[in-house]
Amino acid sequence: MVVYVPFQAGETATAGKLNSRLVEEIMEWTPLTSIGAFAGGFSAATLTPMMRKIRFLGQERWEYKGRISVVAGTIVANVNTTAFTFAVGYRPTFEHGWQLAGGTTGFYGVRTTISSGGLLQFGVPTAAGNNTNGVLLDGLHIDAPI
C-alpha cells in the first residue's frame, strides 16, 4: 500500500498543486473590489485585500488576506463600522467574528464581523482611540460558510 502525500517536506504549495482530490481551489485569489464595494473612508491598500474559496475533503473554506486602508476617524471607538459589503454569492449563511490586527490602534485588536447580509464591520475599544489607519485580513477564514 502506498500512502498519498500531497506535498513533500519543504515543498511550496501552489494553486496548481492544491487542485487534488484532497484540496481543490474553487475560486482563485480575487480582489475584494471585484466581489463587493467599500464604504466611505475604506479602500484597498497596496497589499490588495483578497478572498478565495477552497475545498478540503469536500468542505468549503473561504480565506481572506491583504490590508484595508482606513481614513483616520472613520472607525469610532465602541461602534461597529461597516467597511465593505460583499455581493451575493460571497456572503456566509451565518455571522462570523474575529480579532484582527490594525494600524494605529495602540496594540488593541480590531473586532471584525461578517454578517449573512454581506457586511464586513470593524470596531475598536475606547482605549484604541479613533486613529485606526488600516486593518489586516491575514489569517481570516470561514469554514463551512454556507
PDB file of C-alpha atoms in Angstrom:
ATOM      1  CA  MET A   1       0.000   0.000   0.000  1.00  0.00           C
ATOM      2  CA  VAL A   2       1.327   3.429  -0.969  1.00  0.00           C
ATOM      3  CA  VAL A   3       0.482   6.404   1.242  1.00  0.00           C
ATOM      4  CA  TYR A   4      -0.630   9.506  -0.637  1.00  0.00           C
ATOM      5  CA  VAL A   5       1.445  12.558   0.307  1.00  0.00           C
ATOM      6  CA  PRO A   6       0.204  15.749  -1.407  1.00  0.00           C
ATOM      7  CA  PHE A   7       3.395  17.711  -0.643  1.00  0.00           C
ATOM      8  CA  GLN A   8       6.961  16.834   0.183  1.00  0.00           C
ATOM      9  CA  ALA A   9       8.590  18.384   3.250  1.00  0.00           C
ATOM     10  CA  GLY A  10       9.702  21.933   2.430  1.00  0.00           C
ATOM     11  CA  GLU A  11       7.849  21.976  -0.890  1.00  0.00           C
ATOM     12  CA  THR A  12       5.983  25.161  -1.812  1.00  0.00           C
ATOM     13  CA  ALA A  13       2.219  24.694  -2.001  1.00  0.00           C
ATOM     14  CA  THR A  14       0.973  26.315  -5.217  1.00  0.00           C
ATOM     15  CA  ALA A  15      -2.551  26.633  -6.598  1.00  0.00           C
ATOM     16  CA  GLY A  16      -1.778  24.005  -9.235  1.00  0.00           C
ATOM     17  CA  LYS A  17      -0.623  21.515  -6.643  1.00  0.00           C
ATOM     18  CA  LEU A  18      -3.620  22.256  -4.418  1.00  0.00           C
ATOM     19  CA  ASN A  19      -6.005  21.023  -7.100  1.00  0.00           C
ATOM     20  CA  SER A  20      -6.083  17.419  -5.963  1.00  0.00           C
ATOM     21  CA  ARG A  21      -8.628  15.025  -4.549  1.00  0.00           C
ATOM     22  CA  LEU A  22      -7.867  16.321  -1.056  1.00  0.00           C
ATOM     23  CA  VAL A  23      -7.831  20.061  -1.709  1.00  0.00           C
ATOM     24  CA  GLU A  24      -9.451  21.954  -4.559  1.00  0.00           C
ATOM     25  CA  GLU A  25      -9.312  25.668  -5.316  1.00  0.00           C
ATOM     26  CA  ILE A  26     -12.857  26.731  -6.227  1.00  0.00           C
ATOM     27  CA  MET A  27     -12.153  30.460  -6.691  1.00  0.00           C
ATOM     28  CA  GLU A  28      -8.682  31.963  -7.138  1.00  0.00           C
ATOM     29  CA  TRP A  29      -7.494  34.889  -5.005  1.00  0.00           C
ATOM     30  CA  THR A  30      -9.826  37.673  -6.126  1.00  0.00           C
ATOM     31  CA  PRO A  31      -9.568  41.368  -5.145  1.00  0.00           C
ATOM     32  CA  LEU A  32     -12.432  42.447  -2.891  1.00  0.00           C
ATOM     33  CA  THR A  33     -13.208  45.266  -5.334  1.00  0.00           C
ATOM     34  CA  SER A  34     -14.357  42.565  -7.800  1.00  0.00           C
ATOM     35  CA  ILE A  35     -16.819  40.967  -5.357  1.00  0.00           C
ATOM     36  CA  GLY A  36     -18.340  43.913  -3.492  1.00  0.00           C
ATOM     37  CA  ALA A  37     -17.931  47.573  -2.576  1.00  0.00           C
ATOM     38  CA  PHE A  38     -16.042  49.570   0.054  1.00  0.00           C
ATOM     39  CA  ALA A  39     -17.879  52.037   2.271  1.00  0.00           C
ATOM     40  CA  GLY A  40     -16.718  55.657   2.519  1.00  0.00           C
ATOM     41  CA  GLY A  41     -13.431  56.016   4.415  1.00  0.00           C
ATOM     42  CA  PHE A  42     -12.264  52.495   3.474  1.00  0.00           C
ATOM     43  CA  SER A  43     -10.268  51.331   0.438  1.00  0.00           C
ATOM     44  CA  ALA A  44      -7.916  48.670  -0.852  1.00  0.00           C
ATOM     45  CA  ALA A  45      -4.344  49.167   0.367  1.00  0.00           C
ATOM     46  CA  THR A  46      -1.189  48.367  -1.609  1.00  0.00           C
ATOM     47  CA  LEU A  47      -1.322  44.851  -0.138  1.00  0.00           C
ATOM     48  CA  THR A  48      -4.600  44.255  -2.021  1.00  0.00           C
ATOM     49  CA  PRO A  49      -7.358  42.718   0.120  1.00  0.00           C
ATOM     50  CA  MET A  50      -8.482  39.456  -1.489  1.00  0.00           C
ATOM     51  CA  MET A  51     -10.683  36.412  -0.992  1.00  0.00           C
ATOM     52  CA  ARG A  52     -10.505  32.867  -2.309  1.00  0.00           C
ATOM     53  CA  LYS A  53     -12.614  29.738  -1.950  1.00  0.00           C
ATOM     54  CA  ILE A  54     -11.089  26.296  -1.477  1.00  0.00           C
ATOM     55  CA  ARG A  55     -12.487  22.873  -0.591  1.00  0.00           C
ATOM     56  CA  PHE A  56     -10.806  20.496   1.900  1.00  0.00           C
ATOM     57  CA  LEU A  57     -12.115  16.936   1.687  1.00  0.00           C
ATOM     58  CA  GLY A  58     -15.415  18.249   0.358  1.00  0.00           C
ATOM     59  CA  GLN A  59     -15.839  21.057   2.928  1.00  0.00           C
ATOM     60  CA  GLU A  60     -15.709  24.614   1.672  1.00  0.00           C
ATOM     61  CA  ARG A  61     -13.405  27.220   3.238  1.00  0.00           C
ATOM     62  CA  TRP A  62     -13.235  30.923   2.432  1.00  0.00           C
ATOM     63  CA  GLU A  63      -9.929  32.677   3.074  1.00  0.00           C
ATOM     64  CA  TYR A  64      -9.025  36.366   3.141  1.00  0.00           C
ATOM     65  CA  LYS A  65      -5.725  38.269   3.005  1.00  0.00           C
ATOM     66  CA  GLY A  66      -4.379  41.772   2.466  1.00  0.00           C
ATOM     67  CA  ARG A  67      -4.909  45.157   4.074  1.00  0.00           C
ATOM     68  CA  ILE A  68      -7.850  47.533   4.066  1.00  0.00           C
ATOM     69  CA  SER A  69      -6.866  51.205   4.370  1.00  0.00           C
ATOM     70  CA  VAL A  70      -8.903  53.321   6.757  1.00  0.00           C
ATOM     71  CA  VAL A  71      -9.139  57.113   6.862  1.00  0.00           C
ATOM     72  CA  ALA A  72      -8.331  58.113  10.468  1.00  0.00           C
ATOM     73  CA  GLY A  73     -11.509  58.836  12.393  1.00  0.00           C
ATOM     74  CA  THR A  74     -13.685  56.528  10.253  1.00  0.00           C
ATOM     75  CA  ILE A  75     -13.706  53.769  12.894  1.00  0.00           C
ATOM     76  CA  VAL A  76     -15.127  55.316  16.049  1.00  0.00           C
ATOM     77  CA  ALA A  77     -14.423  53.514  19.330  1.00  0.00           C
ATOM     78  CA  ASN A  78     -17.154  51.170  20.595  1.00  0.00           C
ATOM     79  CA  VAL A  79     -19.136  51.328  17.340  1.00  0.00           C
ATOM     80  CA  ASN A  80     -19.445  48.660  14.648  1.00  0.00           C
ATOM     81  CA  THR A  81     -18.499  50.413  11.410  1.00  0.00           C
ATOM     82  CA  THR A  82     -19.310  48.904   8.016  1.00  0.00           C
ATOM     83  CA  ALA A  83     -16.181  48.829   5.859  1.00  0.00           C
ATOM     84  CA  PHE A  84     -17.264  46.656   2.940  1.00  0.00           C
ATOM     85  CA  THR A  85     -20.347  44.946   1.535  1.00  0.00           C
ATOM     86  CA  PHE A  86     -19.922  41.593  -0.211  1.00  0.00           C
ATOM     87  CA  ALA A  87     -22.048  40.839  -3.276  1.00  0.00           C
ATOM     88  CA  VAL A  88     -24.484  37.909  -3.189  1.00  0.00           C
ATOM     89  CA  GLY A  89     -22.540  34.654  -3.626  1.00  0.00           C
ATOM     90  CA  TYR A  90     -19.729  35.854  -1.356  1.00  0.00           C
ATOM     91  CA  ARG A  91     -21.801  36.104   1.842  1.00  0.00           C
ATOM     92  CA  PRO A  92     -21.781  33.453   4.576  1.00  0.00           C
ATOM     93  CA  THR A  93     -25.036  31.882   5.780  1.00  0.00           C
ATOM     94  CA  PHE A  94     -24.316  32.868   9.385  1.00  0.00           C
ATOM     95  CA  GLU A  95     -22.421  35.735  11.070  1.00  0.00           C
ATOM     96  CA  HIS A  96     -18.753  35.122  11.916  1.00  0.00           C
ATOM     97  CA  GLY A  97     -16.374  37.142  14.079  1.00  0.00           C
ATOM     98  CA  TRP A  98     -12.637  37.514  14.770  1.00  0.00           C
ATOM     99  CA  GLN A  99      -9.982  39.718  16.340  1.00  0.00           C
ATOM    100  CA  LEU A 100      -7.572  41.144  13.757  1.00  0.00           C
ATOM    101  CA  ALA A 101      -4.541  43.433  13.821  1.00  0.00           C
ATOM    102  CA  GLY A 102      -4.918  47.070  12.867  1.00  0.00           C
ATOM    103  CA  GLY A 103      -2.657  50.065  12.317  1.00  0.00           C
ATOM    104  CA  THR A 104      -2.512  52.837  14.954  1.00  0.00           C
ATOM    105  CA  THR A 105      -4.770  51.051  17.453  1.00  0.00           C
ATOM    106  CA  GLY A 106      -2.437  51.245  20.460  1.00  0.00           C
ATOM    107  CA  PHE A 107      -1.871  47.485  20.065  1.00  0.00           C
ATOM    108  CA  TYR A 108      -5.545  46.731  20.652  1.00  0.00           C
ATOM    109  CA  GLY A 109      -7.229  44.232  18.356  1.00  0.00           C
ATOM    110  CA  VAL A 110      -9.895  45.149  15.832  1.00  0.00           C
ATOM    111  CA  ARG A 111     -13.237  43.404  16.366  1.00  0.00           C
ATOM    112  CA  THR A 112     -14.274  42.071  12.958  1.00  0.00           C
ATOM    113  CA  THR A 113     -17.544  40.528  11.795  1.00  0.00           C
ATOM    114  CA  ILE A 114     -19.055  39.375   8.517  1.00  0.00           C
ATOM    115  CA  SER A 115     -22.841  39.192   8.563  1.00  0.00           C
ATOM    116  CA  SER A 116     -25.125  36.997   6.491  1.00  0.00           C
ATOM    117  CA  GLY A 117     -26.129  40.237   4.736  1.00  0.00           C
ATOM    118  CA  GLY A 118     -22.542  40.613   3.489  1.00  0.00           C
ATOM    119  CA  LEU A 119     -21.461  43.436   5.805  1.00  0.00           C
ATOM    120  CA  LEU A 120     -17.799  43.416   6.857  1.00  0.00           C
ATOM    121  CA  GLN A 121     -17.675  45.512  10.030  1.00  0.00           C
ATOM    122  CA  PHE A 122     -14.846  46.695  12.266  1.00  0.00           C
ATOM    123  CA  GLY A 123     -14.802  48.041  15.806  1.00  0.00           C
ATOM    124  CA  VAL A 124     -12.171  49.068  18.359  1.00  0.00           C
ATOM    125  CA  PRO A 125     -12.353  49.676  22.127  1.00  0.00           C
ATOM    126  CA  THR A 126     -12.206  53.159  23.673  1.00  0.00           C
ATOM    127  CA  ALA A 127      -8.542  52.688  24.619  1.00  0.00           C
ATOM    128  CA  ALA A 128      -7.636  52.201  20.941  1.00  0.00           C
ATOM    129  CA  GLY A 129      -8.745  55.731  20.077  1.00  0.00           C
ATOM    130  CA  ASN A 130     -10.130  56.665  16.673  1.00  0.00           C
ATOM    131  CA  ASN A 131      -6.935  56.863  14.608  1.00  0.00           C
ATOM    132  CA  THR A 132      -7.039  53.367  13.067  1.00  0.00           C
ATOM    133  CA  ASN A 133      -5.437  53.630   9.616  1.00  0.00           C
ATOM    134  CA  GLY A 134      -5.718  50.044   8.399  1.00  0.00           C
ATOM    135  CA  VAL A 135      -6.867  46.502   9.126  1.00  0.00           C
ATOM    136  CA  LEU A 136      -5.000  43.317   8.160  1.00  0.00           C
ATOM    137  CA  LEU A 137      -7.164  40.444   6.917  1.00  0.00           C
ATOM    138  CA  ASP A 138      -4.354  37.866   7.063  1.00  0.00           C
ATOM    139  CA  GLY A 139      -5.392  34.663   8.788  1.00  0.00           C
ATOM    140  CA  LEU A 140      -9.115  35.383   8.407  1.00  0.00           C
ATOM    141  CA  HIS A 141     -11.087  32.362   7.205  1.00  0.00           C
ATOM    142  CA  ILE A 142     -14.549  30.808   7.391  1.00  0.00           C
ATOM    143  CA  ASP A 143     -15.010  27.025   7.439  1.00  0.00           C
ATOM    144  CA  ALA A 144     -18.334  25.724   6.073  1.00  0.00           C
ATOM    145  CA  PRO A 145     -19.617  29.222   5.191  1.00  0.00           C
ATOM    146  CA  ILE A 146     -22.816  28.039   3.505  1.00  0.00           C
TER     147      ILE A 146
END
